[in-house]
């Protein structure tokens, strides 16, 4: 047995090409609907333009932007949109896949649960706060645990619907791990439900994806038992 750990690096250009293809399928329901010119403006220009328009919104609402507290808000909001809460729209921010050979021959499921994320509802642009629970069965490869977390955060940082977020995370993990045996469960609270509209503060929305072996009742049950979420 080789003592040295084998590290499989996916060639960089192949990786980038995959990202581009993955993020440019604008017509399908599981992909975030993006315009063809989505990445023609750079971040600085986007911030400048959003700042201008957000200022307009505030003025229309009747806010006095000469107030010290409000003055910087348009710029802060614009920067937050582009650099933070919607930074997952940009393919180059996607975490890079680094696969490791599964040298321990661990063939059971690996569960990473309670990954906290903050997203935003694409219908109201208010927060979705939730937890993602992810599992996979190795097909000979493993990825770092922090990588799973980063994949969740990347797709959360877009205007989202929870169903699409669930599928996007699963699809990315299947691609990264070269296996269909991936499961994702998300439970989340939608501020557009709790703070407005029906004002239901206790409701949680649960979505799930069971690929490959996870479609089998036994595997599904084992996964859900780990989550205590039946
Ligand atoms: Zn909403």
PDB file of C-alpha atoms in Angstrom, residues 107-110 134-140 170 173-175 177-184 209-216 219:
ATOM      1  CA  UNK A 107     -17.685   3.197   1.645  1.00  0.00           C
ATOM      2  CA  UNK A 108     -20.363   4.399   4.025  1.00  0.00           C
ATOM      3  CA  UNK A 109     -22.183   7.648   3.654  1.00  0.00           C
ATOM      4  CA  UNK A 110     -20.521  10.824   4.778  1.00  0.00           C
ATOM      5  CA  UNK A 134     -25.506  17.084   2.740  1.00  0.00           C
ATOM      6  CA  UNK A 135     -24.488  13.444   2.308  1.00  0.00           C
ATOM      7  CA  UNK A 136     -22.604  11.426  -0.258  1.00  0.00           C
ATOM      8  CA  UNK A 137     -21.273   7.933  -0.746  1.00  0.00           C
ATOM      9  CA  UNK A 138     -17.766   7.970  -2.155  1.00  0.00           C
ATOM     10  CA  UNK A 139     -17.207   6.635  -5.630  1.00  0.00           C
ATOM     11  CA  UNK A 140     -13.459   6.494  -5.052  1.00  0.00           C
ATOM     12  CA  UNK A 170     -26.721  18.565  -5.386  1.00  0.00           C
ATOM     13  CA  UNK A 173     -21.591  17.945  -5.642  1.00  0.00           C
ATOM     14  CA  UNK A 174     -22.434  15.168  -8.103  1.00  0.00           C
ATOM     15  CA  UNK A 175     -20.159  16.804 -10.654  1.00  0.00           C
ATOM     16  CA  UNK A 177     -17.497  13.928  -6.627  1.00  0.00           C
ATOM     17  CA  UNK A 178     -18.201  12.077  -9.890  1.00  0.00           C
ATOM     18  CA  UNK A 179     -21.129  10.182  -8.387  1.00  0.00           C
ATOM     19  CA  UNK A 180     -24.935  10.192  -8.431  1.00  0.00           C
ATOM     20  CA  UNK A 181     -25.011   9.166  -4.762  1.00  0.00           C
ATOM     21  CA  UNK A 182     -25.626  12.581  -3.261  1.00  0.00           C
ATOM     22  CA  UNK A 183     -28.407  13.781  -0.961  1.00  0.00           C
ATOM     23  CA  UNK A 184     -29.270  17.306   0.109  1.00  0.00           C
ATOM     24  CA  UNK A 209     -32.879  15.859  -3.208  1.00  0.00           C
ATOM     25  CA  UNK A 210     -32.028  12.142  -3.195  1.00  0.00           C
ATOM     26  CA  UNK A 211     -29.751  10.945  -5.975  1.00  0.00           C
ATOM     27  CA  UNK A 212     -28.531   7.434  -6.867  1.00  0.00           C
ATOM     28  CA  UNK A 213     -28.425   5.100  -3.858  1.00  0.00           C
ATOM     29  CA  UNK A 214     -30.186   7.691  -1.704  1.00  0.00           C
ATOM     30  CA  UNK A 215     -33.378   6.985  -3.618  1.00  0.00           C
ATOM     31  CA  UNK A 216     -33.399   3.607  -1.806  1.00  0.00           C
ATOM     32  CA  UNK A 219     -30.193   4.844   2.592  1.00  0.00           C
TER      33      UNK A 219
END
